[in-house]
Amino acid sequence: MLKAVVFDDEYIVLQGFKMIDWAKFGIEIVATATNGIEGLEVFEEYNPDIVFSDIRMPGLDGLNVIERILESKPETICIVFSGFNEFEYVKRAIKLGVTDYLEKPITIDMIEESIKRIIEKMNQQKLQSQWELNKEELLEKATLDLLLSGVKAESKWRELFGQIAEKVISVTVLALTEKPLYIDRDPSYHVVSLHNGEAHLLVIFHLEDEIAGLFQEIEDWSEQSKVYVGAGRTYSSIVDIEKSYKEAKQALRYGTFLDEEWTSFDDIGGDMHLPSNLSKQEENILFFLRTGDEVGLEEHLELFINQVKTERLNPQVLEREILKLVYLGIEVARGIDKDNDKLNDYFPHLEIRKLNTKEEMFSWLKAQMELFVNWSNNVRQLTKHISVSKACAYMKENYSKDLTLQEVSDYVGMNPTYFSLLFKEEMNQSYIKYLTSFRMERAKDLLNKGCKVAEVSEKVGYHSPRHFSEVFKKYVGIKPGQFKNTV
């Protein structure tokens, strides 16, 4: 039931309000007041939904009372009445946001008609609010289905998104350890916020080629708030949202490990040679194998084995699942050192055929993974300094090109993901931050020599002067043009 209060210094008006059958409207008069100051005290005590107030009252007039009420609780329904039919009162009342204005002498019929209008308006607002809430929930569900099912869920997504679906030119998924409190609305993009598993997701539907600095806004926020963000690639086809989603989750995981607030999938290289349908436990095992975490590897091997046990697989299927994981481990090992001769003479499919029981297969699997992680950690110690030094020299020599992680990692003969981990371990910063830092210092030198901003942008490897300016400002604190003018 809605709560209402009445403020009027005339006894007959207060008595008249008591004669109305409020219950049939779902309203209860919980208190009255005879002056403005008392009215504010009543409002604070009862927190009503509806306020009826005379304009002319001792102590504090009704419009001042309404103004203070609407400042503290804007959703309050306010009806004012007065015996003074003056335009200024009406105009001020409307400006304050009152719902209705009644002229004295007021009658029961006038009040009941006003109440009916109020209730009708409240019901419309409630329906509108509920419709918007339901629509947003349906949009979120449709987007989540699109993430998980791709083309199977596209038609339903288009149906719910309506006209905006036709405007989408590309899509990007971000995975975050914490949801942003606020994302600016902008005609160049539409963002749907989701939660799936442990990660918060922002699905960004691009409506224009340039999306008004949204990524920079989120990146700045993540650094200030110490929140990790993984960014998938941007795809022009809406059904490729699945790829961007998986890439975002992978980027977030490695970014968290590397202690980098913003990590894009291209920054870690991805696992281009690994299948996309790995189970969660298989992904975990490969992650800990690549990062050299023996404890994490052992823990998730046990979880994988327990999972396989519950599935009651026949010997042939079990052998295939274990071999699959071992060969994936070999792929990771090759990424660490492509020229390793030991792997050329390693034939796990021949070894596993000599085993007769499930327990023998599980023990053999553990032994292979232990062998891989020990070997990779030994290689890490032997090659880390040499490989990273070689990569740094290559970046300094080729910083003016559109240099990618794939190109640098190929140069040192490593898998991109493993190289990014190794670089962070050796240099205490990601390869992209190292490269950016070198480029920005070189840009400062060129600006000091009087070179134009567009010329400097191209010389330090940025084809877009706008992007260069954004990166320079973030690194230096001012735009390149301003920096040049201070020289």
Coordinates of C-alpha atoms in Angstrom, one line a residue:
M1 CA 0.0 0.0 0.0
L2 CA 1.2 3.5 -0.9
K3 CA 1.9 5.9 1.9
A4 CA 0.6 9.5 1.7
V5 CA 0.8 12.7 3.9
V6 CA -1.2 15.9 3.9
F7 CA 0.1 19.4 4.7
D8 CA -2.4 22.2 5.2
D9 CA -3.1 24.7 8.0
E10 CA -6.9 24.6 7.5
Y11 CA -8.6 22.1 9.8
I12 CA -11.5 21.6 7.4
V13 CA -9.2 20.5 4.6
L14 CA -7.5 17.9 6.8
Q15 CA -10.9 16.6 7.9
G16 CA -12.0 16.5 4.2
F17 CA -9.1 14.2 3.3
K18 CA -10.1 11.8 6.0
M19 CA -13.5 11.4 4.4
I20 CA -12.1 9.7 1.3
D21 CA -12.0 5.9 1.0
W22 CA -8.2 5.7 0.4
A23 CA -8.1 1.9 0.7
K24 CA -9.9 1.5 -2.6
F25 CA -7.0 3.3 -4.2
G26 CA -4.3 1.3 -2.3
I27 CA -3.3 4.4 -0.4
E28 CA -3.0 5.1 3.3
I29 CA -2.8 8.6 4.9
V30 CA 0.0 8.0 7.5
A31 CA 0.4 11.6 8.8
T32 CA -0.7 15.2 8.5
A33 CA 1.0 18.6 9.3
T34 CA -0.3 22.1 9.7
N35 CA 2.9 24.0 8.6
G36 CA 5.9 23.7 6.3
I37 CA 8.5 23.0 9.0
E38 CA 6.4 20.3 10.6
G39 CA 5.7 18.9 7.1
L40 CA 9.4 18.3 6.4
E41 CA 9.7 16.5 9.8
V42 CA 6.7 14.3 8.9
F43 CA 8.3 13.6 5.5
E44 CA 11.6 12.5 7.0
E45 CA 9.9 10.3 9.5
Y46 CA 7.4 8.5 7.3
N47 CA 9.1 8.7 3.9
P48 CA 5.8 8.7 2.0
D49 CA 5.2 8.0 -1.7
I50 CA 2.7 10.8 -2.1
V51 CA 2.6 14.3 -0.7
F52 CA -0.5 16.6 -0.7
S53 CA 0.4 20.2 0.2
D54 CA -1.2 23.6 0.4
I55 CA 1.0 26.4 -1.0
R56 CA 0.3 29.0 1.6
M57 CA 1.3 27.7 5.1
P58 CA 3.0 29.3 8.1
G59 CA 6.7 28.8 8.7
L60 CA 7.6 27.6 5.2
D61 CA 5.4 27.7 2.2
G62 CA 4.3 24.6 0.3
L63 CA 6.5 25.2 -2.8
N64 CA 9.6 25.4 -0.7
V65 CA 8.6 22.3 1.1
I66 CA 8.0 20.5 -2.2
E67 CA 11.4 21.7 -3.5
R68 CA 13.3 20.2 -0.6
I69 CA 11.3 17.0 -0.8
L70 CA 12.0 16.5 -4.5
E71 CA 15.7 17.3 -4.0
S72 CA 16.0 14.5 -1.4
K73 CA 13.6 12.0 -3.1
P74 CA 12.8 13.0 -6.7
E75 CA 10.5 10.0 -7.3
T76 CA 7.9 11.4 -4.8
I77 CA 4.5 12.2 -6.2
C78 CA 3.6 15.8 -5.2
I79 CA 0.2 17.4 -5.5
V80 CA -0.2 21.0 -4.5
F81 CA -3.3 23.1 -4.0
S82 CA -4.0 26.8 -3.4
G83 CA -6.7 29.4 -3.2
F84 CA -4.5 31.8 -5.2
N85 CA -5.0 31.4 -8.9
E86 CA -1.8 33.0 -9.9
F87 CA 0.2 32.1 -12.9
E88 CA 3.6 32.4 -11.1
Y89 CA 2.6 29.8 -8.6
V90 CA 1.5 27.4 -11.3
K91 CA 4.7 28.0 -13.4
R92 CA 6.9 27.5 -10.3
A93 CA 5.0 24.3 -9.3
I94 CA 5.4 22.8 -12.8
K95 CA 9.1 23.7 -12.9
L96 CA 9.6 21.9 -9.5
G97 CA 8.1 18.8 -11.0
V98 CA 4.8 18.5 -9.1
T99 CA 2.4 15.9 -10.5
D100 CA -0.8 17.9 -10.1
Y101 CA -2.0 21.4 -9.2
L102 CA -5.5 21.9 -7.7
E103 CA -7.4 25.1 -7.0
K104 CA -9.2 25.7 -3.8
P105 CA -11.8 25.1 -2.7
I106 CA -11.0 21.5 -3.4
T107 CA -13.7 18.8 -3.3
I108 CA -13.6 15.1 -2.7
D109 CA -14.3 14.5 -6.4
M110 CA -11.4 16.7 -7.4
I111 CA -9.0 14.8 -5.1
E112 CA -10.3 11.4 -6.3
E113 CA -9.9 12.4 -9.9
S114 CA -6.3 13.6 -9.2
I115 CA -5.6 10.3 -7.4
K116 CA -6.9 8.3 -10.5
R117 CA -4.6 10.3 -12.8
I118 CA -1.7 9.7 -10.4
I119 CA -2.3 5.9 -10.2
E120 CA -2.7 5.6 -14.0
K121 CA 0.6 7.5 -14.4
M122 CA 2.4 5.4 -11.8
N123 CA 1.1 2.2 -13.5
Q124 CA 2.4 3.4 -16.9
Q125 CA 5.8 4.2 -15.4
K126 CA 5.9 0.8 -13.6
L127 CA 5.1 -1.0 -16.9
Q128 CA 7.6 1.1 -18.8
S129 CA 10.3 0.4 -16.1
Q130 CA 9.5 -3.3 -16.1
W131 CA 9.5 -3.5 -19.9
E132 CA 12.9 -1.8 -20.0
L133 CA 14.2 -4.1 -17.3
N134 CA 12.9 -7.2 -19.0
K135 CA 14.2 -6.0 -22.4
E136 CA 17.7 -5.4 -21.0
E137 CA 17.6 -8.9 -19.3
L138 CA 16.5 -10.5 -22.6
L139 CA 19.2 -8.6 -24.5
E140 CA 21.8 -9.8 -22.0
K141 CA 20.6 -13.4 -22.4
A142 CA 20.5 -13.2 -26.2
T143 CA 24.1 -11.9 -26.2
L144 CA 25.3 -14.6 -23.8
D145 CA 23.7 -17.2 -26.1
L146 CA 25.5 -15.6 -29.0
L147 CA 28.8 -15.8 -27.2
L148 CA 28.3 -19.5 -26.4
S149 CA 26.5 -20.8 -29.5
G150 CA 27.5 -18.4 -32.3
V151 CA 25.5 -18.8 -35.5
K152 CA 22.8 -20.9 -33.7
A153 CA 21.8 -17.9 -31.6
E154 CA 22.2 -15.2 -34.2
S155 CA 18.6 -15.0 -35.4
K156 CA 17.2 -14.6 -31.8
W157 CA 19.8 -12.0 -31.0
R158 CA 18.9 -10.0 -34.1
E159 CA 15.2 -10.3 -33.2
L160 CA 15.7 -8.8 -29.7
F161 CA 18.3 -6.2 -30.7
G162 CA 16.0 -4.9 -33.4
Q163 CA 17.3 -2.0 -35.6
I164 CA 20.6 -1.7 -33.8
A165 CA 21.6 -5.2 -35.0
E166 CA 21.6 -3.9 -38.6
K167 CA 24.0 -1.1 -37.6
V168 CA 26.6 -3.4 -36.0
I169 CA 29.8 -3.4 -38.2
S170 CA 32.0 -5.4 -35.8
V171 CA 32.2 -6.8 -32.3
T172 CA 34.8 -7.1 -29.6
V173 CA 34.7 -9.0 -26.2
L174 CA 36.5 -7.9 -23.1
A175 CA 36.9 -10.1 -20.0
L176 CA 37.5 -8.3 -16.7
T177 CA 38.2 -9.3 -13.1
E178 CA 35.7 -6.6 -12.0
K179 CA 32.8 -4.8 -13.6
P180 CA 33.2 -1.1 -14.3
L181 CA 30.8 1.0 -12.3
Y182 CA 29.8 3.1 -15.4
I183 CA 30.3 3.0 -19.1
D184 CA 29.6 6.1 -21.1
R185 CA 26.8 5.8 -23.7
D186 CA 27.7 6.9 -27.2
P187 CA 26.2 6.6 -30.7
S188 CA 29.4 4.9 -32.0
Y189 CA 28.9 1.7 -29.9
H190 CA 26.5 -0.3 -27.8
V191 CA 27.9 -2.2 -24.8
V192 CA 26.2 -5.2 -23.1
S193 CA 27.6 -6.1 -19.7
L194 CA 27.5 -9.8 -18.7
H195 CA 28.7 -12.2 -16.1
N196 CA 29.7 -15.7 -17.0
G197 CA 31.7 -17.9 -14.6
E198 CA 34.4 -15.9 -12.8
A199 CA 34.8 -13.2 -15.3
H200 CA 32.8 -10.1 -16.0
L201 CA 32.3 -9.5 -19.7
L202 CA 31.8 -6.4 -21.8
V203 CA 30.5 -7.2 -25.3
I204 CA 31.1 -4.1 -27.5
F205 CA 29.0 -3.8 -30.6
H206 CA 30.8 -1.3 -32.9
L207 CA 28.3 0.9 -34.8
E208 CA 31.0 3.1 -36.3
D209 CA 34.7 2.5 -37.3
E210 CA 35.9 4.8 -34.5
I211 CA 34.3 4.1 -31.1
A212 CA 35.0 7.4 -29.3
G213 CA 38.0 6.3 -27.2
L214 CA 36.1 3.6 -25.3
F215 CA 39.0 1.2 -25.1
Q216 CA 41.3 4.0 -23.8
E217 CA 38.7 4.9 -21.2
I218 CA 38.5 1.3 -20.0
E219 CA 42.3 0.8 -20.1
D220 CA 42.8 4.0 -18.0
W221 CA 40.2 2.9 -15.5
S222 CA 41.8 -0.6 -15.2
E223 CA 45.2 0.9 -14.4
Q224 CA 43.8 3.3 -11.8
S225 CA 41.6 0.6 -10.2
K226 CA 44.1 -2.3 -10.5
V227 CA 41.6 -4.4 -12.5
Y228 CA 42.7 -6.9 -15.1
V229 CA 41.2 -6.7 -18.6
G230 CA 41.7 -9.2 -21.4
A231 CA 40.7 -8.0 -24.9
G232 CA 39.7 -10.4 -27.7
R233 CA 40.2 -9.4 -31.3
T234 CA 37.7 -7.3 -33.1
Y235 CA 35.7 -9.2 -35.8
S236 CA 33.5 -7.9 -38.5
S237 CA 31.2 -11.0 -38.6
I238 CA 28.9 -11.2 -35.6
V239 CA 29.1 -15.0 -35.4
D240 CA 32.8 -14.7 -34.7
I241 CA 31.9 -13.3 -31.3
E242 CA 32.7 -16.8 -30.0
K243 CA 36.3 -16.4 -31.0
S244 CA 36.6 -12.9 -29.5
Y245 CA 35.1 -14.3 -26.2
K246 CA 37.6 -17.2 -26.0
E247 CA 40.5 -14.9 -26.9
A248 CA 39.4 -12.4 -24.2
K249 CA 39.3 -15.1 -21.5
Q250 CA 42.7 -16.3 -22.5
A251 CA 44.1 -12.8 -22.6
L252 CA 42.7 -12.1 -19.1
R253 CA 44.3 -15.3 -17.7
Y254 CA 47.7 -14.5 -19.1
G255 CA 47.4 -10.8 -18.2
T256 CA 46.6 -11.7 -14.6
F257 CA 49.7 -14.0 -14.5
L258 CA 51.8 -11.3 -16.1
D259 CA 50.4 -8.6 -13.8
E260 CA 49.4 -6.5 -16.7
E261 CA 46.1 -4.5 -16.2
W262 CA 45.3 -4.5 -20.0
T263 CA 46.2 -7.4 -22.2
S264 CA 45.0 -8.0 -25.7
F265 CA 45.0 -11.4 -27.3
D266 CA 47.6 -10.2 -29.8
D267 CA 49.9 -9.3 -26.9
I268 CA 50.2 -12.9 -25.8
G269 CA 50.2 -14.4 -29.2
G270 CA 47.5 -16.9 -28.7
D271 CA 47.7 -20.7 -29.2
M272 CA 47.1 -20.8 -32.9
H273 CA 48.1 -24.5 -33.3
L274 CA 46.0 -25.7 -30.4
P275 CA 42.4 -26.9 -30.9
S276 CA 39.6 -24.6 -29.8
N277 CA 37.4 -27.2 -28.1
L278 CA 39.7 -28.0 -25.2
S279 CA 38.1 -28.8 -21.8
K280 CA 38.7 -26.4 -18.9
Q281 CA 41.0 -28.9 -17.3
E282 CA 43.0 -29.3 -20.5
E283 CA 43.4 -25.5 -20.8
N284 CA 44.5 -25.3 -17.2
I285 CA 47.1 -28.0 -17.7
L286 CA 48.6 -26.3 -20.7
F287 CA 48.6 -23.0 -19.0
F288 CA 50.6 -24.2 -16.0
L289 CA 52.9 -26.2 -18.3
R290 CA 53.7 -23.1 -20.2
T291 CA 54.1 -20.9 -17.1
G292 CA 56.3 -23.5 -15.5
D293 CA 54.1 -23.8 -12.4
E294 CA 54.7 -27.4 -11.2
V295 CA 52.3 -27.2 -8.3
G296 CA 49.4 -25.9 -10.4
L297 CA 50.2 -28.5 -13.1
E298 CA 50.1 -31.3 -10.6
E299 CA 46.8 -30.1 -9.1
H300 CA 45.0 -29.8 -12.5
L301 CA 46.4 -33.1 -13.7
E302 CA 44.7 -34.7 -10.7
L303 CA 41.4 -32.9 -11.5
F304 CA 41.7 -34.1 -15.1
I305 CA 42.3 -37.7 -14.1
N306 CA 39.4 -37.6 -11.6
Q307 CA 37.1 -36.1 -14.3
V308 CA 38.1 -38.9 -16.8
K309 CA 37.5 -41.6 -14.1
T310 CA 33.9 -40.4 -13.6
E311 CA 33.2 -40.6 -17.3
R312 CA 33.9 -44.4 -17.3
L313 CA 35.6 -44.3 -20.7
N314 CA 36.5 -47.6 -22.5
P315 CA 40.3 -48.3 -22.9
Q316 CA 40.5 -47.0 -26.5
V317 CA 38.8 -43.7 -25.7
L318 CA 40.8 -43.2 -22.6
E319 CA 44.0 -43.9 -24.5
R320 CA 43.0 -41.3 -27.1
E321 CA 42.2 -38.6 -24.5
I322 CA 45.5 -39.1 -22.7
L323 CA 47.4 -39.1 -25.9
K324 CA 45.7 -35.9 -27.0
L325 CA 46.9 -34.2 -23.8
V326 CA 50.4 -35.5 -24.2
Y327 CA 50.6 -34.2 -27.8
L328 CA 49.3 -30.9 -26.7
G329 CA 52.1 -30.8 -24.2
I330 CA 54.6 -31.6 -27.0
E331 CA 53.1 -28.6 -28.9
V332 CA 53.8 -26.4 -25.9
A333 CA 57.3 -27.8 -25.6
R334 CA 58.0 -27.1 -29.3
G335 CA 56.9 -23.5 -28.7
I336 CA 59.6 -23.1 -26.1
D337 CA 62.4 -24.4 -28.4
K338 CA 61.5 -25.2 -32.0
D339 CA 64.9 -26.9 -32.7
N340 CA 64.8 -29.4 -29.8
D341 CA 66.1 -32.7 -31.2
K342 CA 64.7 -34.8 -28.2
L343 CA 61.1 -34.2 -29.5
N344 CA 62.0 -35.6 -32.9
D345 CA 62.6 -39.1 -31.4
Y346 CA 59.7 -39.1 -29.0
F347 CA 56.7 -41.3 -30.0
P348 CA 54.1 -41.4 -27.2
H349 CA 51.6 -43.4 -29.1
L350 CA 54.0 -46.3 -29.2
E351 CA 54.7 -46.0 -25.5
I352 CA 51.1 -45.9 -24.3
R353 CA 50.3 -49.2 -26.2
K354 CA 52.6 -51.0 -23.8
L355 CA 50.3 -50.1 -20.8
N356 CA 47.5 -52.4 -19.7
T357 CA 45.6 -50.6 -17.0
K358 CA 44.0 -47.2 -16.4
E359 CA 46.3 -46.6 -13.4
E360 CA 49.4 -47.3 -15.5
M361 CA 48.1 -44.8 -18.1
F362 CA 47.5 -42.1 -15.5
S363 CA 50.9 -42.6 -14.0
W364 CA 52.5 -42.4 -17.4
L365 CA 50.6 -39.2 -18.2
K366 CA 51.9 -37.6 -14.9
A367 CA 55.4 -38.7 -15.8
Q368 CA 55.2 -37.1 -19.3
M369 CA 53.9 -33.8 -18.0
E370 CA 56.6 -33.8 -15.2
L371 CA 59.2 -34.4 -17.9
F372 CA 57.9 -31.5 -20.0
V373 CA 57.7 -29.0 -17.2
N374 CA 61.2 -29.8 -15.9
W375 CA 62.6 -29.7 -19.3
S376 CA 60.9 -26.4 -20.2
N377 CA 62.0 -24.8 -16.9
N378 CA 65.6 -25.8 -17.6
V379 CA 65.4 -24.4 -21.1
R380 CA 63.9 -21.2 -19.6
Q381 CA 66.9 -20.6 -17.4
L382 CA 69.4 -21.4 -20.2
T383 CA 67.8 -19.3 -22.9
K384 CA 66.0 -16.5 -21.1
H385 CA 68.6 -13.9 -21.1
I386 CA 70.0 -14.6 -24.6
S387 CA 66.6 -14.8 -26.2
V388 CA 65.2 -11.6 -24.6
S389 CA 68.4 -9.7 -25.3
K390 CA 68.2 -10.8 -28.9
A391 CA 64.5 -9.7 -29.0
C392 CA 65.3 -6.3 -27.5
A393 CA 68.0 -5.7 -30.1
Y394 CA 65.6 -6.7 -32.9
M395 CA 62.8 -4.3 -31.6
K396 CA 65.3 -1.4 -31.4
E397 CA 66.3 -2.0 -34.9
N398 CA 62.8 -2.4 -36.3
Y399 CA 60.7 -0.2 -34.1
S400 CA 59.6 2.0 -37.1
K401 CA 57.8 -1.0 -38.6
D402 CA 54.4 -2.4 -37.7
L403 CA 56.1 -4.8 -35.4
T404 CA 54.0 -7.7 -34.0
L405 CA 54.6 -10.2 -31.2
Q406 CA 54.5 -13.0 -33.8
E407 CA 57.3 -11.4 -35.8
V408 CA 59.5 -10.9 -32.7
S409 CA 58.9 -14.4 -31.3
D410 CA 59.6 -15.9 -34.7
Y411 CA 62.9 -14.1 -34.8
V412 CA 64.0 -15.7 -31.5
G413 CA 62.5 -19.1 -32.4
M414 CA 59.7 -19.3 -29.8
N415 CA 56.0 -19.6 -29.5
P416 CA 54.5 -16.1 -29.1
T417 CA 52.7 -16.9 -25.8
Y418 CA 55.8 -18.5 -24.2
F419 CA 58.0 -15.6 -25.4
S420 CA 55.7 -13.0 -23.9
L421 CA 55.9 -14.8 -20.5
L422 CA 59.7 -15.1 -20.8
F423 CA 60.1 -11.5 -21.7
K424 CA 58.0 -10.3 -18.7
E425 CA 60.0 -12.6 -16.4
E426 CA 63.3 -11.2 -17.6
M427 CA 62.5 -7.5 -18.1
N428 CA 59.7 -7.1 -15.5
Q429 CA 57.4 -5.5 -18.1
S430 CA 55.6 -6.8 -21.1
Y431 CA 57.1 -6.7 -24.6
I432 CA 54.5 -4.2 -25.8
K433 CA 55.3 -1.8 -22.9
Y434 CA 59.0 -2.1 -23.6
L435 CA 58.5 -1.4 -27.3
T436 CA 56.1 1.5 -26.6
S437 CA 58.6 3.0 -24.1
F438 CA 61.4 2.8 -26.7
R439 CA 59.1 4.3 -29.4
M440 CA 58.0 7.2 -27.1
E441 CA 61.6 8.1 -26.1
R442 CA 62.5 8.1 -29.8
A443 CA 59.5 10.2 -30.6
K444 CA 60.5 12.8 -27.9
D445 CA 64.0 13.0 -29.6
L446 CA 62.4 13.6 -33.0
L447 CA 60.0 16.2 -31.7
N448 CA 62.9 18.0 -30.0
K449 CA 64.6 18.1 -33.4
G450 CA 61.6 19.9 -34.9
C451 CA 60.0 17.1 -36.8
K452 CA 56.2 17.3 -37.5
V453 CA 53.9 15.1 -35.4
A454 CA 52.6 13.2 -38.4
E455 CA 56.2 12.5 -39.5
V456 CA 57.2 11.4 -36.1
S457 CA 54.2 9.1 -35.8
E458 CA 55.2 7.2 -39.0
K459 CA 58.9 7.1 -38.0
V460 CA 58.1 5.4 -34.7
G461 CA 55.8 2.8 -36.1
Y462 CA 52.3 4.3 -35.8
H463 CA 50.3 4.6 -39.1
S464 CA 47.6 6.6 -37.3
P465 CA 48.7 10.0 -36.0
R466 CA 45.6 10.0 -33.7
H467 CA 46.6 6.7 -32.1
F468 CA 50.2 7.9 -31.8
S469 CA 48.9 11.1 -30.0
E470 CA 46.8 9.1 -27.6
V471 CA 49.7 6.8 -26.7
F472 CA 52.2 9.7 -26.4
K473 CA 49.8 11.6 -24.1
K474 CA 49.4 8.6 -21.9
Y475 CA 53.2 8.1 -21.7
V476 CA 54.4 11.7 -21.4
G477 CA 51.3 13.4 -19.9
I478 CA 50.8 15.9 -22.8
K479 CA 50.1 15.6 -26.5
P480 CA 53.0 15.5 -28.9
G481 CA 52.1 19.0 -30.3
Q482 CA 52.2 20.5 -26.9
F483 CA 55.4 18.7 -26.1
K484 CA 57.0 20.1 -29.3
N485 CA 55.9 23.7 -28.4
T486 CA 57.6 23.4 -25.0
V487 CA 60.9 22.6 -26.5

